[in-house]
Coordinates of C-alpha atoms in Angstrom, one line a residue:
M1 CA -11.2 33.5 -11.0
D2 CA -13.1 30.9 -12.9
L3 CA -13.0 27.4 -11.2
F4 CA -11.4 25.6 -14.2
E5 CA -9.0 28.5 -14.8
K6 CA -7.9 28.2 -11.2
L7 CA -7.4 24.4 -11.4
L8 CA -5.4 24.6 -14.6
T9 CA -3.2 27.4 -13.4
N10 CA -2.1 25.3 -10.4
R11 CA -1.3 21.9 -11.7
G12 CA -0.3 20.3 -8.5
P13 CA 3.1 19.4 -6.9
L14 CA 5.0 19.4 -10.1
G15 CA 3.4 22.6 -11.4
K16 CA 5.1 23.7 -14.6
H17 CA 7.0 20.5 -14.8
S18 CA 4.0 18.3 -15.4
D19 CA 4.1 18.6 -19.1
I20 CA 7.8 17.6 -19.5
S21 CA 7.5 14.7 -17.0
E22 CA 4.3 13.1 -18.2
G23 CA 4.8 9.8 -20.0
Y24 CA 8.4 9.5 -18.7
F25 CA 8.5 10.2 -15.0
M26 CA 4.7 10.4 -14.4
F27 CA 2.2 8.0 -16.0
P28 CA 4.9 5.9 -17.6
K29 CA 3.8 3.0 -19.9
L30 CA 5.3 -0.3 -18.9
E31 CA 4.4 -2.9 -21.6
G32 CA 4.6 -6.6 -22.0
E33 CA 3.9 -9.5 -19.6
I34 CA 4.0 -8.6 -15.9
S35 CA 7.4 -9.7 -14.8
P36 CA 10.8 -8.3 -13.6
R37 CA 11.7 -7.6 -17.2
M38 CA 9.2 -5.4 -19.1
N39 CA 9.4 -2.8 -21.9
F40 CA 9.6 1.0 -21.4
M41 CA 9.8 3.4 -24.3
G42 CA 11.2 0.7 -26.6
N43 CA 13.8 -0.8 -24.2
E44 CA 13.7 -3.8 -21.9
V45 CA 14.0 -2.7 -18.3
L46 CA 14.5 -4.5 -15.0
T47 CA 11.5 -3.2 -13.0
W48 CA 11.3 -2.8 -9.3
S49 CA 8.0 -0.9 -9.2
L50 CA 5.4 -3.6 -9.2
N51 CA 3.7 -4.7 -6.0
N52 CA 3.5 -8.3 -7.2
Y53 CA 5.2 -9.5 -4.0
L54 CA 4.5 -13.2 -4.4
G55 CA 4.8 -13.4 -8.1
L56 CA 1.2 -14.5 -8.6
A57 CA 0.3 -11.9 -11.3
N58 CA 1.3 -14.2 -14.1
H59 CA 1.5 -17.5 -12.3
P60 CA 0.1 -20.2 -14.7
E61 CA -2.4 -21.6 -12.1
V62 CA -3.7 -18.1 -11.4
R63 CA -4.1 -17.2 -15.0
K64 CA -5.9 -20.4 -15.7
A65 CA -8.3 -19.8 -12.8
D66 CA -8.9 -16.2 -14.0
A67 CA -9.5 -17.4 -17.6
D68 CA -11.8 -20.3 -16.6
A69 CA -13.9 -18.1 -14.4
A70 CA -14.2 -15.4 -17.1
A71 CA -15.3 -18.1 -19.6
E72 CA -17.8 -19.6 -17.2
W73 CA -19.3 -16.5 -15.7
G74 CA -18.4 -13.5 -17.9
M75 CA -17.7 -10.1 -16.3
A76 CA -21.3 -9.1 -15.6
Y77 CA -22.4 -11.7 -13.0
P78 CA -23.6 -11.0 -10.4
M79 CA -25.6 -7.9 -11.4
G80 CA -26.4 -5.4 -8.7
A81 CA -25.1 -4.6 -5.3
R82 CA -24.6 -7.3 -2.7
M83 CA -27.5 -6.3 -0.5
M84 CA -30.0 -6.4 -3.4
S85 CA -29.2 -8.9 -6.1
G86 CA -25.4 -9.3 -6.3
N87 CA -24.6 -11.8 -3.6
T88 CA -23.3 -15.4 -4.2
K89 CA -22.0 -18.3 -2.2
Y90 CA -18.6 -17.7 -3.6
H91 CA -18.5 -14.1 -2.3
E92 CA -19.4 -15.4 1.2
Q93 CA -16.9 -18.3 0.9
L94 CA -14.1 -15.8 0.1
E95 CA -15.0 -13.6 2.9
Q96 CA -14.9 -16.4 5.5
E97 CA -11.7 -17.9 4.1
L98 CA -10.0 -14.5 4.3
A99 CA -11.3 -14.0 7.9
D100 CA -10.0 -17.4 8.9
F101 CA -6.6 -16.7 7.4
V102 CA -6.1 -13.5 9.4
N103 CA -7.6 -15.1 12.5
K104 CA -10.8 -13.0 12.7
D105 CA -14.4 -14.1 13.1
A106 CA -15.8 -12.6 9.9
G107 CA -14.9 -10.7 6.8
L108 CA -16.5 -8.4 4.2
L109 CA -15.4 -8.0 0.6
L110 CA -14.7 -4.5 -0.8
N111 CA -14.5 -3.5 -4.4
Y112 CA -11.3 -1.5 -4.0
G113 CA -8.6 -0.9 -1.4
Y114 CA -8.5 2.9 -1.5
Q115 CA -12.2 3.2 -1.5
G116 CA -12.5 0.5 1.1
V117 CA -10.4 2.1 3.8
L118 CA -12.0 5.5 3.3
S119 CA -15.5 3.9 3.5
V120 CA -14.7 1.8 6.6
I121 CA -13.6 5.0 8.4
D122 CA -16.6 6.9 7.3
A123 CA -18.9 4.1 8.5
V124 CA -17.6 3.5 12.0
V125 CA -17.3 7.0 13.3
D126 CA -19.7 9.9 13.7
R127 CA -19.3 13.6 14.8
K128 CA -19.1 12.6 18.5
D129 CA -16.1 10.3 17.9
V130 CA -12.4 11.1 17.8
I131 CA -9.9 9.7 15.3
V132 CA -6.2 9.4 16.3
Y133 CA -3.9 8.4 13.4
D134 CA -0.3 8.0 12.4
A135 CA 1.2 11.0 10.5
E136 CA 2.6 8.7 7.8
S137 CA -0.6 7.0 7.0
H138 CA -1.5 6.3 3.4
A139 CA -3.5 8.8 1.4
C140 CA -6.7 6.6 1.6
I141 CA -6.5 6.9 5.4
I142 CA -5.9 10.6 5.2
D143 CA -8.9 11.1 2.9
G144 CA -11.1 9.0 5.2
V145 CA -10.0 11.1 8.2
R146 CA -10.8 14.3 6.2
L147 CA -14.4 13.1 5.7
H148 CA -14.8 12.8 9.5
M149 CA -17.1 15.4 10.9
G150 CA -15.7 15.1 14.4
K151 CA -12.2 15.8 15.9
R152 CA -9.1 14.1 14.7
F153 CA -5.6 14.1 16.3
V154 CA -2.4 13.1 14.6
F155 CA 0.7 11.6 16.2
P156 CA 4.2 11.6 14.6
H157 CA 5.1 8.4 12.9
N158 CA 5.3 5.5 15.4
D159 CA 5.8 7.9 18.3
I160 CA 4.0 6.0 21.1
E161 CA 4.7 8.7 23.7
N162 CA 3.0 11.3 21.6
L163 CA 0.2 8.8 20.8
E164 CA -0.5 8.6 24.5
K165 CA -0.8 12.3 24.7
Q166 CA -3.2 12.4 21.9
L167 CA -5.2 9.6 23.5
E168 CA -5.4 11.7 26.7
R169 CA -6.8 14.6 24.7
A170 CA -9.2 12.3 22.9
T171 CA -10.4 10.7 26.1
K172 CA -11.2 14.1 27.7
L173 CA -13.1 15.1 24.6
T174 CA -15.2 11.9 24.3
Q175 CA -16.1 12.1 28.0
E176 CA -17.9 15.3 27.0
T177 CA -19.4 14.1 23.7
G178 CA -20.2 10.6 24.7
G179 CA -18.3 9.3 21.6
G180 CA -15.6 6.7 21.2
I181 CA -12.0 6.7 19.9
L182 CA -10.6 5.1 16.8
V183 CA -6.8 4.7 16.4
I184 CA -5.6 4.2 12.9
T185 CA -2.2 3.0 11.7
E186 CA -0.6 0.7 9.2
G187 CA 0.8 -2.8 9.5
V188 CA 3.6 -2.0 7.0
F189 CA 4.2 1.5 5.9
G190 CA 4.5 1.6 2.1
M191 CA 7.1 4.3 1.8
S192 CA 9.6 3.5 4.7
G193 CA 8.9 -0.2 4.9
N194 CA 8.9 -0.2 8.6
L195 CA 6.1 -1.9 10.7
G196 CA 3.6 0.0 12.7
K197 CA 4.2 -0.3 16.5
L198 CA 1.1 -2.4 16.8
K199 CA 2.1 -4.2 20.0
E200 CA 2.9 -0.9 21.8
I201 CA -0.3 0.6 20.6
A202 CA -2.3 -2.4 21.8
E203 CA -0.7 -2.1 25.2
L204 CA -2.3 1.3 25.6
K205 CA -5.7 -0.3 25.6
K206 CA -4.9 -1.1 29.3
K207 CA -4.9 2.6 30.0
F208 CA -7.3 4.0 27.4
E209 CA -10.5 2.9 25.8
F210 CA -10.2 2.8 22.0
R211 CA -10.6 0.6 18.9
L212 CA -7.7 -0.1 16.6
L213 CA -8.0 -0.1 12.7
V214 CA -4.9 -1.4 10.9
D215 CA -4.4 -1.1 7.1
D216 CA -2.1 -4.0 6.3
A217 CA -1.9 -3.6 2.5
H218 CA 1.8 -4.3 2.4
G219 CA 1.9 -6.8 5.3
F220 CA -0.8 -9.3 4.1
G221 CA 1.0 -12.2 2.4
T222 CA 4.5 -10.9 3.1
V223 CA 5.1 -10.9 6.8
G224 CA 4.1 -13.2 9.7
A225 CA 4.8 -16.9 10.0
T226 CA 1.9 -17.8 7.7
G227 CA 1.7 -14.5 5.8
A228 CA -1.2 -13.3 7.8
G229 CA 0.4 -9.9 8.2
A230 CA 2.0 -7.5 10.7
G231 CA -0.2 -8.4 13.6
E232 CA 0.9 -12.1 13.3
E233 CA 4.5 -11.0 12.9
L234 CA 4.3 -8.9 16.1
G235 CA 2.2 -11.3 18.1
C236 CA -0.8 -9.0 18.5
Q237 CA -3.3 -9.9 15.9
D238 CA -6.1 -10.4 18.4
D239 CA -5.7 -6.7 19.5
I240 CA -6.5 -5.5 16.0
D241 CA -10.3 -4.7 16.0
I242 CA -10.6 -3.9 12.3
Y243 CA -8.1 -5.5 10.0
F244 CA -8.0 -4.3 6.4
S245 CA -6.0 -5.4 3.3
T246 CA -6.2 -5.0 -0.4
F247 CA -5.9 -7.6 -3.1
A248 CA -3.7 -5.3 -5.2
K249 CA -0.4 -6.4 -3.7
S250 CA 0.3 -10.0 -2.6
M251 CA -2.9 -11.2 -4.3
A252 CA -2.1 -9.3 -7.5
A253 CA -5.7 -8.6 -8.3
I254 CA -8.6 -6.1 -7.8
G255 CA -10.6 -5.9 -4.6
A256 CA -10.0 -5.8 -0.8
F257 CA -11.5 -7.0 2.5
V258 CA -12.0 -6.0 6.1
A259 CA -12.2 -8.5 8.9
G260 CA -13.1 -8.4 12.6
N261 CA -15.6 -9.7 15.1
K262 CA -19.0 -10.7 13.7
D263 CA -20.8 -7.7 15.2
I264 CA -18.6 -5.0 13.6
I265 CA -18.6 -6.8 10.3
K266 CA -22.4 -7.2 10.3
F267 CA -22.6 -3.5 11.1
L268 CA -20.3 -2.6 8.2
K269 CA -22.3 -4.9 5.9
Y270 CA -25.4 -2.8 6.4
N271 CA -23.7 0.6 6.7
I272 CA -20.7 0.9 4.3
R273 CA -22.1 3.1 1.7
S274 CA -19.5 2.4 -1.0
Q275 CA -20.6 -1.2 -1.1
I276 CA -24.3 -0.8 -0.5
F277 CA -24.6 1.5 -3.5
A278 CA -22.0 -0.2 -5.8
K279 CA -22.2 -3.2 -8.1
S280 CA -20.9 -6.4 -6.5
L281 CA -17.3 -7.6 -7.3
P282 CA -17.6 -9.6 -10.6
M283 CA -17.3 -13.4 -10.3
P284 CA -13.9 -13.8 -12.1
F285 CA -12.4 -11.5 -9.5
V286 CA -13.9 -13.6 -6.7
I287 CA -13.0 -17.0 -8.1
G288 CA -9.5 -15.6 -8.9
A289 CA -9.1 -14.3 -5.4
L290 CA -10.1 -17.7 -4.0
K291 CA -7.3 -19.3 -6.0
R292 CA -4.8 -16.7 -5.0
L293 CA -5.7 -17.1 -1.3
Q294 CA -5.3 -20.8 -1.6
M295 CA -1.8 -20.4 -3.1
L296 CA -0.8 -17.8 -0.5
R297 CA -2.1 -20.1 2.3
D298 CA -0.9 -23.5 1.0
N299 CA 2.3 -22.7 -0.9
P300 CA 4.7 -21.0 1.5
E301 CA 7.5 -21.3 -1.0
H302 CA 6.3 -18.1 -2.7
K303 CA 6.8 -16.0 0.5
N304 CA 10.1 -17.9 1.2
K305 CA 11.4 -17.0 -2.3
L306 CA 10.3 -13.4 -1.8
W307 CA 12.4 -13.1 1.4
V308 CA 15.5 -14.7 -0.3
I309 CA 15.4 -11.8 -2.8
V310 CA 14.5 -9.2 -0.1
N311 CA 17.5 -10.2 2.1
A312 CA 19.9 -10.4 -0.8
L313 CA 18.8 -6.9 -2.1
Q314 CA 18.7 -5.2 1.3
N315 CA 21.9 -6.8 2.7
G316 CA 23.7 -6.1 -0.6
L317 CA 22.8 -2.5 -0.6
K318 CA 23.9 -2.0 3.0
E319 CA 27.2 -3.7 2.3
K320 CA 27.8 -1.2 -0.4
G321 CA 27.2 1.7 1.9
F322 CA 23.6 2.6 0.9
S323 CA 21.0 3.7 3.5
I324 CA 17.8 1.8 3.3
G325 CA 16.2 3.6 6.3
T326 CA 14.3 1.5 8.9
T327 CA 12.6 -1.0 6.7
Q328 CA 11.4 -4.2 8.3
S329 CA 9.6 -5.5 5.2
P330 CA 10.1 -6.1 1.5
V331 CA 9.7 -2.4 0.8
T332 CA 13.2 -1.1 0.1
P333 CA 13.8 2.6 0.1
V334 CA 17.3 3.7 -1.0
V335 CA 17.9 7.1 0.5
L336 CA 20.2 9.6 -1.3
N337 CA 20.9 13.3 -1.1
G338 CA 20.1 15.5 -4.1
T339 CA 17.8 18.1 -5.6
V340 CA 14.6 17.4 -7.6
G341 CA 16.4 18.1 -10.8
E342 CA 19.2 15.6 -9.9
A343 CA 16.6 13.1 -9.1
A344 CA 15.1 13.5 -12.5
A345 CA 18.4 13.2 -14.2
L346 CA 19.4 10.2 -12.1
S347 CA 16.2 8.4 -12.9
K348 CA 16.6 9.1 -16.6
D349 CA 20.1 7.7 -16.5
L350 CA 18.9 4.6 -14.6
R351 CA 16.2 3.9 -17.2
E352 CA 18.1 4.7 -20.4
N353 CA 21.6 3.6 -19.7
F354 CA 21.3 1.0 -17.0
N355 CA 17.8 -0.3 -17.9
I356 CA 16.6 -0.2 -14.3
F357 CA 13.1 1.0 -13.7
C358 CA 12.1 2.0 -10.1
S359 CA 10.0 4.6 -8.4
V360 CA 11.7 7.9 -7.5
V361 CA 10.3 9.8 -4.6
I362 CA 11.0 13.5 -4.3
Y363 CA 9.9 16.7 -2.5
P364 CA 7.1 17.3 -1.3
V365 CA 6.7 13.7 -0.4
V366 CA 10.1 13.7 1.3
P367 CA 12.0 16.7 2.6
K368 CA 13.9 19.0 0.2
G369 CA 17.4 17.6 -0.6
T370 CA 16.3 14.0 -0.2
I371 CA 15.8 11.5 -3.0
I372 CA 14.3 8.0 -2.3
L373 CA 14.6 5.3 -4.9
R374 CA 11.8 2.8 -3.8
L375 CA 12.4 -0.8 -4.7
I376 CA 9.7 -3.5 -4.5
P377 CA 11.4 -7.0 -4.6
T378 CA 9.2 -9.9 -5.5
A379 CA 9.4 -13.7 -5.7
S380 CA 9.7 -13.4 -9.4
H381 CA 13.1 -11.6 -9.2
S382 CA 16.4 -13.5 -9.3
L383 CA 19.7 -13.1 -7.5
E384 CA 21.1 -12.0 -10.9
D385 CA 18.6 -9.1 -11.0
V386 CA 19.7 -8.1 -7.5
A387 CA 23.4 -8.1 -8.5
E388 CA 22.7 -6.1 -11.6
T389 CA 20.7 -3.5 -9.7
I390 CA 23.3 -3.0 -7.0
A391 CA 26.0 -2.5 -9.6
A392 CA 23.9 0.1 -11.3
F393 CA 23.2 1.9 -8.1
E394 CA 26.9 2.1 -7.3
A395 CA 27.4 3.8 -10.6
I396 CA 24.6 6.4 -10.2
K397 CA 25.7 7.1 -6.7
G398 CA 29.2 8.0 -8.0
K399 CA 27.7 10.3 -10.6
L400 CA 25.4 11.9 -8.0
L401 CA 28.4 12.6 -5.6
S402 CA 30.5 14.1 -8.5
E403 CA 27.5 16.4 -9.3
E404 CA 27.3 15.1 -12.9
Y405 CA 23.5 15.1 -12.7
K406 CA 23.4 18.8 -12.2
K407 CA 24.7 19.2 -15.7
E408 CA 22.0 17.1 -17.4
E409 CA 19.3 18.8 -19.5
V410 CA 16.5 17.2 -17.5
A411 CA 17.9 18.8 -14.3
I412 CA 18.0 22.2 -16.1
A413 CA 14.5 21.7 -17.2
F414 CA 13.4 21.2 -13.6
G415 CA 15.0 24.5 -12.7
E416 CA 18.2 23.1 -11.2

């Protein structure tokens, strides 16, 4: 079979449903200013799908900093990769301020989060080394692990007993190869919202020799006394050897960073291929990130407001009998029972008749028969938004239980 013919025949997880879902369920177009209220297909919707945790995306001070930086520097400067001609004192200032904020010696800027994690993994291991990683790790980690030419072992999500078994296997193997062990997990898991068991993992360093890489994309800015992330929240930040986060969530921007001791960061600086062979992060993104970090660090009211909304939403849902799983963070998964078709009909009803826009997670991401409505509360939401959403969820839950969504056209289109 021709390569393209094969690709087009198998269109991925949704298969034949990709055409009817595109533009509505997949690749939807939210329009207007970034805020809790945006426009979708001509209607204003209350949206819970933006990772704008601290509400900085459209904060007046942030927008002014972005605009002033763009006016002063343009989008081209600096030209070239950091190693050759694309370095500035502002890039270095941002790196050090980020490292200081997360209590690490040094930091390194990365152009993107997804690319960044994948590239860090690629840089720090070789074929002699073994990777041990959490089964529910983000796709960027999974893809980084796939690039690894050596052995990799997976442990069930947050299962420390099984992790210990995998470390025993890895230790035996590295004694033969002369390599090392890299354990990878997340600070806050983006689907379930629960925290990685970082303290328990760190305790295993007393028994096994390994280094710990933590992707804290959802924890940076949202958890911990100062917002420095899951390691701070759990009291084990010093045990994280390589700390990573993206700017795409709490910082509401483009870019990412990795932090650790000076030796490992210097090694990455000279060996992380995605940065060595890529143009430097443009100046407006750097200046804008400095402003965002300053607000994250010096204005705790943003995180405090976020948690007022988080607690109101999560407690309100639980009081109404909804399951929100094991979340320990702002990520709020509402777990329901239903088919893929019912999920589609339910989502359509939420958006068209209740004006609520949230992400719907279905098989194969979750087991068959499970629907997750994933809500991302932010500091920009109000208590009125919370009350409106809980009322809407009560209504759709009643329809789901009465099997009303099985009769919908969209359910039929999805083969239900």
